[in-house]
Short mmCIF file of C-alpha atoms and ligand atoms in Angstrom, two decimals:
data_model
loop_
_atom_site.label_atom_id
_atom_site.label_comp_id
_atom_site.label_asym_id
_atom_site.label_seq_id
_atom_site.Cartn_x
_atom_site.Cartn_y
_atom_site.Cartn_z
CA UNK A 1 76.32 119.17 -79.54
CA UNK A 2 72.27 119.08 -80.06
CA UNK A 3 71.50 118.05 -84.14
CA UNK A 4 67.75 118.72 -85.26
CA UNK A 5 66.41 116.74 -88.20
CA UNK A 6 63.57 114.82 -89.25
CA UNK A 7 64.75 111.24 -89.57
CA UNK A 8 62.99 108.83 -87.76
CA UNK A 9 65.55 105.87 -88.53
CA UNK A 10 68.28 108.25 -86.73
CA UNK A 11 65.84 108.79 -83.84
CA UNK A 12 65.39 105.06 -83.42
CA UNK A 13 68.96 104.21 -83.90
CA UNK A 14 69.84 106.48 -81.12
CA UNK A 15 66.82 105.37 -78.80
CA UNK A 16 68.09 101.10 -79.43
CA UNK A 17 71.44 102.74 -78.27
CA UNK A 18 69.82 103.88 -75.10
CA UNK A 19 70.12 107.34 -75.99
CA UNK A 20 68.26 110.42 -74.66
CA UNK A 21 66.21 112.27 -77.59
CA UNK A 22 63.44 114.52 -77.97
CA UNK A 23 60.51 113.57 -79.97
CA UNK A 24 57.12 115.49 -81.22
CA UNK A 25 53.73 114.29 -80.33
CA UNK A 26 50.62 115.91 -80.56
CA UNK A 27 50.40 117.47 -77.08
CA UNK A 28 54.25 118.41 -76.74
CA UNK A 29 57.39 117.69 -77.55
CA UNK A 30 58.76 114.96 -75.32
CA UNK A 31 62.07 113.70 -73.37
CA UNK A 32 62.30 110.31 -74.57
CA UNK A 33 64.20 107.15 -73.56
CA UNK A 34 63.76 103.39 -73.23
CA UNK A 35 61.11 102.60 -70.56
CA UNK A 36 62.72 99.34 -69.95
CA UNK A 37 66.45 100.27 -69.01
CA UNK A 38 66.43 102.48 -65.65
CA UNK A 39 69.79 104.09 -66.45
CA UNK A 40 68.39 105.86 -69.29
CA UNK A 41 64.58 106.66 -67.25
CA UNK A 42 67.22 108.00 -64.50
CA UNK A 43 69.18 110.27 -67.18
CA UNK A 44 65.92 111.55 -68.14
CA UNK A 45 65.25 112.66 -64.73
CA UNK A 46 68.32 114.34 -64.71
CA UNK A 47 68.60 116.38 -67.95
CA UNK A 48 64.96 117.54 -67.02
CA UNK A 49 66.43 117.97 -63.77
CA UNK A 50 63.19 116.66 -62.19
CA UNK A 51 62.75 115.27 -59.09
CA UNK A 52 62.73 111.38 -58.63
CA UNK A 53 59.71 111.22 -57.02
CA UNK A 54 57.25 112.40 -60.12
CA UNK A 55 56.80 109.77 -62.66
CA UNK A 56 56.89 109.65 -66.16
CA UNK A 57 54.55 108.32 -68.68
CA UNK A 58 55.12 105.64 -70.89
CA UNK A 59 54.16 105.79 -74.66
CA UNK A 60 53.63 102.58 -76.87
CA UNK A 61 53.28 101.81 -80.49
CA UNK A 62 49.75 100.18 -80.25
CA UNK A 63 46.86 98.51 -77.70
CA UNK A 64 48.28 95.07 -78.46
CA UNK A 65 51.73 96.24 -76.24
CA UNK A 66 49.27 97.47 -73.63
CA UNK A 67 49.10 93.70 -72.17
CA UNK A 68 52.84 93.68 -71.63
CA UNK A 69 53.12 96.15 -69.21
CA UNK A 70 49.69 96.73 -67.32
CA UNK A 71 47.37 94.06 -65.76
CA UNK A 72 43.94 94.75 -64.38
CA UNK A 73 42.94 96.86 -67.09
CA UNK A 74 39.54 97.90 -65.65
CA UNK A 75 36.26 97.90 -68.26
CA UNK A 76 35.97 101.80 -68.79
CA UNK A 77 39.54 101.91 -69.14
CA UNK A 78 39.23 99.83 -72.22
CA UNK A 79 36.55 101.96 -73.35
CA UNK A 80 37.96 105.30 -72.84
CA UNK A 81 41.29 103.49 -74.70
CA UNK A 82 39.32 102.29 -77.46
CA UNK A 83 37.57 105.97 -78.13
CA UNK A 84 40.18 107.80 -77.03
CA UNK A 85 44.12 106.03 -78.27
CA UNK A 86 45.60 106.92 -80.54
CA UNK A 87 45.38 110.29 -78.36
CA UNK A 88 45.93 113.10 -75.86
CA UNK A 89 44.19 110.47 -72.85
CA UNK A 90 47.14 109.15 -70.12
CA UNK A 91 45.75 106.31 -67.99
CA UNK A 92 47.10 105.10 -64.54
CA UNK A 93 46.92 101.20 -64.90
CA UNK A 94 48.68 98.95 -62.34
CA UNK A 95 51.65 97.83 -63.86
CA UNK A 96 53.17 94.36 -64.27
CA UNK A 97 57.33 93.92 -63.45
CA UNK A 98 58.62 94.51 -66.83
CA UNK A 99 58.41 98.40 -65.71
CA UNK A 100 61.21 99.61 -63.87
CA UNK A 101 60.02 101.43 -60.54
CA UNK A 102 62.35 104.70 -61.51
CA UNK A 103 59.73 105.06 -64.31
CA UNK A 104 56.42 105.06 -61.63
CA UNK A 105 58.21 106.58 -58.81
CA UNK A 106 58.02 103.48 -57.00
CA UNK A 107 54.30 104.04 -57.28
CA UNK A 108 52.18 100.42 -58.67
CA UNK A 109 50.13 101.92 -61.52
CA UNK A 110 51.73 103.17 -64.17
CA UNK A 111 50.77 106.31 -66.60
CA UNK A 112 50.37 105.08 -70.53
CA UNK A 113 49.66 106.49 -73.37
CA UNK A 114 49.60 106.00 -77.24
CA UNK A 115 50.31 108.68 -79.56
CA UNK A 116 48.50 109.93 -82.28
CA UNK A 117 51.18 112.36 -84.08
CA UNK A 118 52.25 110.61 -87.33
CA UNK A 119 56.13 110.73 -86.48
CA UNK A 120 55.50 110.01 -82.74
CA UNK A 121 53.72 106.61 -84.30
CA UNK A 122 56.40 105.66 -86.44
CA UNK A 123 59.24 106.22 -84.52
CA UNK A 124 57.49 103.67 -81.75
CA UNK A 125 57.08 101.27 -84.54
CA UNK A 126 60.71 100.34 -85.14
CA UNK A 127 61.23 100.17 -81.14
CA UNK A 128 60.67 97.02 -79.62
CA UNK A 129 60.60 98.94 -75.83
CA UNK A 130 57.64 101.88 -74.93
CA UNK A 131 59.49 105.16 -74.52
CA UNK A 132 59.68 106.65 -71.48
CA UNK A 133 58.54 110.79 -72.38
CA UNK A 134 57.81 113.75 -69.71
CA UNK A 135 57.45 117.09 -71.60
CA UNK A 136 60.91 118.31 -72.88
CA UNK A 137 61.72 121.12 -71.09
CA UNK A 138 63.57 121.70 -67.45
CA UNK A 139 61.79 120.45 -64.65
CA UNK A 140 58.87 123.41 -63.75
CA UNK A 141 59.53 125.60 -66.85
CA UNK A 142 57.16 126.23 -69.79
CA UNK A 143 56.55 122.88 -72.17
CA UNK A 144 58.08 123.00 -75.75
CA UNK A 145 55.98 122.92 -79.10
CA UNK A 146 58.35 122.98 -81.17
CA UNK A 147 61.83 121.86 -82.02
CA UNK A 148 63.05 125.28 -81.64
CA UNK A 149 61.60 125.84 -78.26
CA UNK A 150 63.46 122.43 -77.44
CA UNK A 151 66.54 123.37 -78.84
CA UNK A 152 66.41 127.07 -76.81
CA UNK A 153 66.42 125.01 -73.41
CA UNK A 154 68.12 121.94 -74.08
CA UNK A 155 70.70 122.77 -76.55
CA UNK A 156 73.91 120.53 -75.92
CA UNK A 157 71.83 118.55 -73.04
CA UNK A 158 71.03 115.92 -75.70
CA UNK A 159 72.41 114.53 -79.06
CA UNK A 160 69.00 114.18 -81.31
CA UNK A 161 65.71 117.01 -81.65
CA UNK A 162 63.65 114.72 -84.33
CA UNK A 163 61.73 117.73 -85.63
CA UNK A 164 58.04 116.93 -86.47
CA UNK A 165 56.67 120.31 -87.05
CA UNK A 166 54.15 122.21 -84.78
CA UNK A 167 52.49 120.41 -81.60
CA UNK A 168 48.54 120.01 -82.96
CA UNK A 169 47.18 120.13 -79.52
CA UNK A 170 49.99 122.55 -77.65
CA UNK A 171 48.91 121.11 -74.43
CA UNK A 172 49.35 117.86 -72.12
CA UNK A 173 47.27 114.92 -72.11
CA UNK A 174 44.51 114.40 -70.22
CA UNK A 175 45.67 112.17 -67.29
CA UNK A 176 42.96 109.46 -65.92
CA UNK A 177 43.19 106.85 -62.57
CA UNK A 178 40.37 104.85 -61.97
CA UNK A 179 37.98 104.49 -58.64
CA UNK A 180 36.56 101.27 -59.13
CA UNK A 181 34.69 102.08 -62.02
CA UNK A 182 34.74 105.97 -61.87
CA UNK A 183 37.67 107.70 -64.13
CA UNK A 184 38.88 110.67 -62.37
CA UNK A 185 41.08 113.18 -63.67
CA UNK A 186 44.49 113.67 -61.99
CA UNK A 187 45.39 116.05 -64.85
CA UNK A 188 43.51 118.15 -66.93
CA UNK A 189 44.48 118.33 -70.88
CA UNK A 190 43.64 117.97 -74.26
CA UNK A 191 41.09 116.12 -73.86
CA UNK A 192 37.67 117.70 -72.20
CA UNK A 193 36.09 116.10 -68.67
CA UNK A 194 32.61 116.95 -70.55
CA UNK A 195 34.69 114.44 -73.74
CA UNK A 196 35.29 111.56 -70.93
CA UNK A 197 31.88 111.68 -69.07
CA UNK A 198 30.14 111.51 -72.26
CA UNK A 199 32.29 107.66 -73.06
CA UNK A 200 32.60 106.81 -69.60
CA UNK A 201 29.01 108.09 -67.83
CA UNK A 202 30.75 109.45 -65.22
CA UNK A 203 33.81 111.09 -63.99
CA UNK A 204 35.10 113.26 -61.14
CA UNK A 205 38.41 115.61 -61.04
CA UNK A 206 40.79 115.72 -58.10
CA UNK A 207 41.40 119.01 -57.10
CA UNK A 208 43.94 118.05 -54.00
CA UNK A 209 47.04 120.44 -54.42
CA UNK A 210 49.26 118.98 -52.89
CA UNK A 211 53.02 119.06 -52.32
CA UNK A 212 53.45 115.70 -53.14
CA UNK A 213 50.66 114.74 -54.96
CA UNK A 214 49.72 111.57 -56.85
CA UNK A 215 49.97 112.93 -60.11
CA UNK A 216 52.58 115.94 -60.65
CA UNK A 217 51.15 117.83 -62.97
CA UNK A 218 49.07 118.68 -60.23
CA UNK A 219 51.48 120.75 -58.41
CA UNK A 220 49.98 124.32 -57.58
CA UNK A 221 53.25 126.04 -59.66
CA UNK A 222 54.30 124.06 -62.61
CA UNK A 223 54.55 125.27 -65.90
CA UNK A 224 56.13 128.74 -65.34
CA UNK A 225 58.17 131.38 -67.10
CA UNK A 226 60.60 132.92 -65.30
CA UNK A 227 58.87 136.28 -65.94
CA UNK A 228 56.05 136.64 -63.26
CA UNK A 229 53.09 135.97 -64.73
CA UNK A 230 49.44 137.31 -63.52
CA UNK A 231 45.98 136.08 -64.24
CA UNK A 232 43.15 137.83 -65.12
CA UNK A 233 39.70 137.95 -66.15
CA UNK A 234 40.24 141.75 -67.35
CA UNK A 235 43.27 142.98 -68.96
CA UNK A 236 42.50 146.61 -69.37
CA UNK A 237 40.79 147.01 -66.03
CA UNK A 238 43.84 145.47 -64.26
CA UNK A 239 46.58 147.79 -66.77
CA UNK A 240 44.16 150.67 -65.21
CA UNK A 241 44.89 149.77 -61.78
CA UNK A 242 48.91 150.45 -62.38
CA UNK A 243 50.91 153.66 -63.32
CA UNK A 244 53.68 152.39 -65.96
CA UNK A 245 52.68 150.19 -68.14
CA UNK A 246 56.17 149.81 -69.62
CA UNK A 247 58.03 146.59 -68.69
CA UNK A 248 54.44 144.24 -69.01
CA UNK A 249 53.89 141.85 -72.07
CA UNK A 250 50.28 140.95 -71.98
CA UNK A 251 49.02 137.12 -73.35
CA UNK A 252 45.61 138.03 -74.08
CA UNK A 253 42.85 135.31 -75.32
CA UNK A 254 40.98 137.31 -78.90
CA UNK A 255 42.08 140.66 -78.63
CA UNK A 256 45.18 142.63 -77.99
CA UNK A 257 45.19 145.77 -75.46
CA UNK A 258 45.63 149.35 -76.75
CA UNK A 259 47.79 150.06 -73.91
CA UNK A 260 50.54 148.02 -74.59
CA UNK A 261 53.10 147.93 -77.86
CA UNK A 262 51.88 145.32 -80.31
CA UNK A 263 55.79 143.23 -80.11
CA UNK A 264 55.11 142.93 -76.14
CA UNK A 265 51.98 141.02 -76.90
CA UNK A 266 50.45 137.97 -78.09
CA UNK A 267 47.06 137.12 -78.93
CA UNK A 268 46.41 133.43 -78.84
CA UNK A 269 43.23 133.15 -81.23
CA UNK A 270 41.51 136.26 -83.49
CA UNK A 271 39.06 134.19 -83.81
CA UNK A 272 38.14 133.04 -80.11
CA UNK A 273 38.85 129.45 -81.24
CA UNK A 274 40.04 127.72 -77.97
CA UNK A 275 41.90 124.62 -80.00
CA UNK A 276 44.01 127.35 -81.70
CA UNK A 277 44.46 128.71 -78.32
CA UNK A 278 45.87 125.83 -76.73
CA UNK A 279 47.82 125.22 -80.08
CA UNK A 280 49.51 128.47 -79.20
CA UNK A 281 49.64 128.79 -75.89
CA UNK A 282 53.51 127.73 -74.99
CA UNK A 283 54.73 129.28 -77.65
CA UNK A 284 53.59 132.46 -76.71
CA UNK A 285 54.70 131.97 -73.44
CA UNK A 286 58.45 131.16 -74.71
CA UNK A 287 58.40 134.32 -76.68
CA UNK A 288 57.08 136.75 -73.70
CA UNK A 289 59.32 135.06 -71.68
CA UNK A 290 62.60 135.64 -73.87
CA UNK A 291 61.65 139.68 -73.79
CA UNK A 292 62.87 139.49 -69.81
CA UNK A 293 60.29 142.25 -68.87
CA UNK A 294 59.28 142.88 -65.57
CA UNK A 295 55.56 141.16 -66.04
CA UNK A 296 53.33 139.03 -67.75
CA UNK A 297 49.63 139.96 -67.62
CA UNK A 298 47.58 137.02 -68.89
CA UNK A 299 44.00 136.93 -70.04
CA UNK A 300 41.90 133.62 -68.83
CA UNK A 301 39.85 132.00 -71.48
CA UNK A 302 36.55 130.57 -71.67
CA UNK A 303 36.18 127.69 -68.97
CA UNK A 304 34.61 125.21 -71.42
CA UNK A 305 36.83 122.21 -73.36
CA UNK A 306 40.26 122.59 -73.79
CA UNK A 307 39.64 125.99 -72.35
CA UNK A 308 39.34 124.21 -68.83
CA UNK A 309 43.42 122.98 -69.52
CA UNK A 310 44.36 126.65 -70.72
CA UNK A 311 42.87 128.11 -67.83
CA UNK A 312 44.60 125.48 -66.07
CA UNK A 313 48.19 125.83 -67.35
CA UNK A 314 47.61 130.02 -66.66
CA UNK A 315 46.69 129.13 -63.01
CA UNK A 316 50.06 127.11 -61.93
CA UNK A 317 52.21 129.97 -64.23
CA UNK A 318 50.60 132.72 -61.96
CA UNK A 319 50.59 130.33 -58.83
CA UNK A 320 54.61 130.33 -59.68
CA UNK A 321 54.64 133.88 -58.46
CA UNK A 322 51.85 133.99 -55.95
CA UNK A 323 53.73 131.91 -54.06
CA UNK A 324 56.90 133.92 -54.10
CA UNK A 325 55.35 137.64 -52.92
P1 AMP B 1 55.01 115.47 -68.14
O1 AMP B 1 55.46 114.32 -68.93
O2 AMP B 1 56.04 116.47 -67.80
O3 AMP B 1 53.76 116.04 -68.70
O4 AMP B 1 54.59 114.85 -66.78
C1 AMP B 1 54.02 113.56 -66.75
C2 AMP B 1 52.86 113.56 -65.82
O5 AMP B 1 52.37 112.24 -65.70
C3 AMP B 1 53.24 114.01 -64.45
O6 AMP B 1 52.58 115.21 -64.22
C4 AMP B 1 52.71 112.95 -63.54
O7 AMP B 1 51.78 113.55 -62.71
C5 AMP B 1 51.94 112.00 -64.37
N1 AMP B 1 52.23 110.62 -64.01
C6 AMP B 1 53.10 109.83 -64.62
N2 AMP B 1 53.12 108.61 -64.04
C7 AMP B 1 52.24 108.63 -63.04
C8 AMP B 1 51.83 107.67 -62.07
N3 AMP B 1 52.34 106.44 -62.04
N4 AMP B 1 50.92 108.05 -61.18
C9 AMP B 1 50.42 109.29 -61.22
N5 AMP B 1 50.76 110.25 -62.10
C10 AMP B 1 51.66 109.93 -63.02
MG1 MG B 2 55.87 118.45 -68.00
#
């Protein structure tokens, strides 16, 4: 049995009794656990049914923890931290011993983070451990939003769904390692590269796909519906290109398509505002997917800001199915 409810006091009464939960934060709803204890960082591997060897990120209450668990904290780490927590920016610090390797993947950095979403924040207060959170959904599948879009794939998979409302980014942090003194981006998210070079002078974005790469989130299919999903730069012009239309929901950026019925489509901003985009973006996703047609014909967005992460998130769905025909 899966209960949904807002109380924070539950949620950390569950969490002290090393309990599995999901929890909101601003990018997505998360799996969350105790950090510390590696039999309940090992059940969240297994409800997500993810492989052991991608990590998970740690979230804490407030800078001060930071010290606890990380050493080595180089100087434009502090100052992306500093402008950047609380907030959609993961960093990949060397960790110190009081992190269980289950939660790194055996790996010797460590991916933090401190949340800015009001609930997220108090719930971490009355913990005295980080929490242990990968996005809660299966391992591969499209990231949840919302409570409901937990509930729809984890229903009876764990006892607690503390409902904080909508996401208010809709898409992962922005996940940062360090060069030296160069940040580069091992995942791109909420947060813009143009955002980090302007705090950080510099910064470069690994691009290696690879099948076991350092950061997961950078694996070429991630983030899919089970409905094939294709990308492209021109809706109409690619709905031209095929005889039936019938059996294709279409995820278009401003504007829907006159081809297509109005309930097989969404539109992810009227306006053209990417935030609102990215707000929207997995739920619209979850609903195209639950219509089990035969297609999904996405629209890319504008490659600038959180556009770059959209585009992003569209590229891996597609890549899902690319890689299958
Ligand atoms: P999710 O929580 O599902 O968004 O996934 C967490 C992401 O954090 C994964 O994509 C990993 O790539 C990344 N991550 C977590 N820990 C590490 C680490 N120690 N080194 C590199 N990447 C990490
Ligand atoms: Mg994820």
């Amino acid at each position: 049995m899966t209960f949904i409810g807002d109380n924070i006091e539950t949620a950390a009464a569950l969490l002290k009794n090393n309990k599995v939960i999901a929890i909101p934060t601003e990018t997505v709803y998360g799996l969350a656990g105790n950090a510390l204890n590696p039999f309940v960082v090992r059940e969240i591997y297994e409800i997500k049914n993810r492989p052991l060897s991608n990590p998970l990120i740690i979230h804490l209450a407030d800078t001060l923890q930071l010290h606890k668990y990380v050493k080595n904290i180089p100087s434009v780490a502090e100052k992306l931290a500093a402008h950047f927590w609380p907030g959609p920016l993961t960093l990949l610090l060397p960790k110190n011993d009081t992190i269980p390797d289950i939660v790194t993947a055996g790996l010797p950095n460590v991916a933090v983070r401190i949340p800015s979403h009001p609930v997220a924040k108090q719930l971490l207060r009355k913990l005295p451990f980080p929490l242990a959170a990968p996005s809660a959904n299966p391992f591969g599948y499209i990231s949840p939003t919302s409570a409901a879009d937990v509930s729809k794939m984890l229903f009876g998979k764990i006892i607690y769904i503390l409902d904080g409302g909508a996401c208010d980014k809709g898409i992962e942090s922005t996940i940062i390692g360090f060069d030296g003194d160069t940040p580069i981006i091992y995942r791109v998210g909420a947060i813009s590269p143009e955002a980090i070079k302007k705090i950080a002078g510099k910064v470069e974005i690994n691009n290696k796909h690879t099948a076991k790469p350092l950061s997961p989130g950078m694996l070429p299919s991630h983030y899919s519906p089970h409905t094939p999903l294709f990308l492209t730069s021109n809706i109409d012009a690619l709905l031209n290109t095929m005889l039936l239309h019938n059996g294709t929901a279409i995820l278009s950026f401003k504007n829907p398509s006159r081809l297509i019925p109005e309930i097989n489509q969404e539109v992810l901003s009227p306006s053209g505002n990417l935030d609102e985009a990215a707000r929207n973006l997995y739920k619209a996703l979850h609903r195209l997917d639950s219509l089990k047609l035969e297609r999904i014909i996405a629209e890319r967005v504008p490659h600038v800001g959180i556009g770059i992460a959209i585009n992003d998130r569209l590229e891996r769905a597609s890549n899902a199915i690319n890689s299958k025909i």
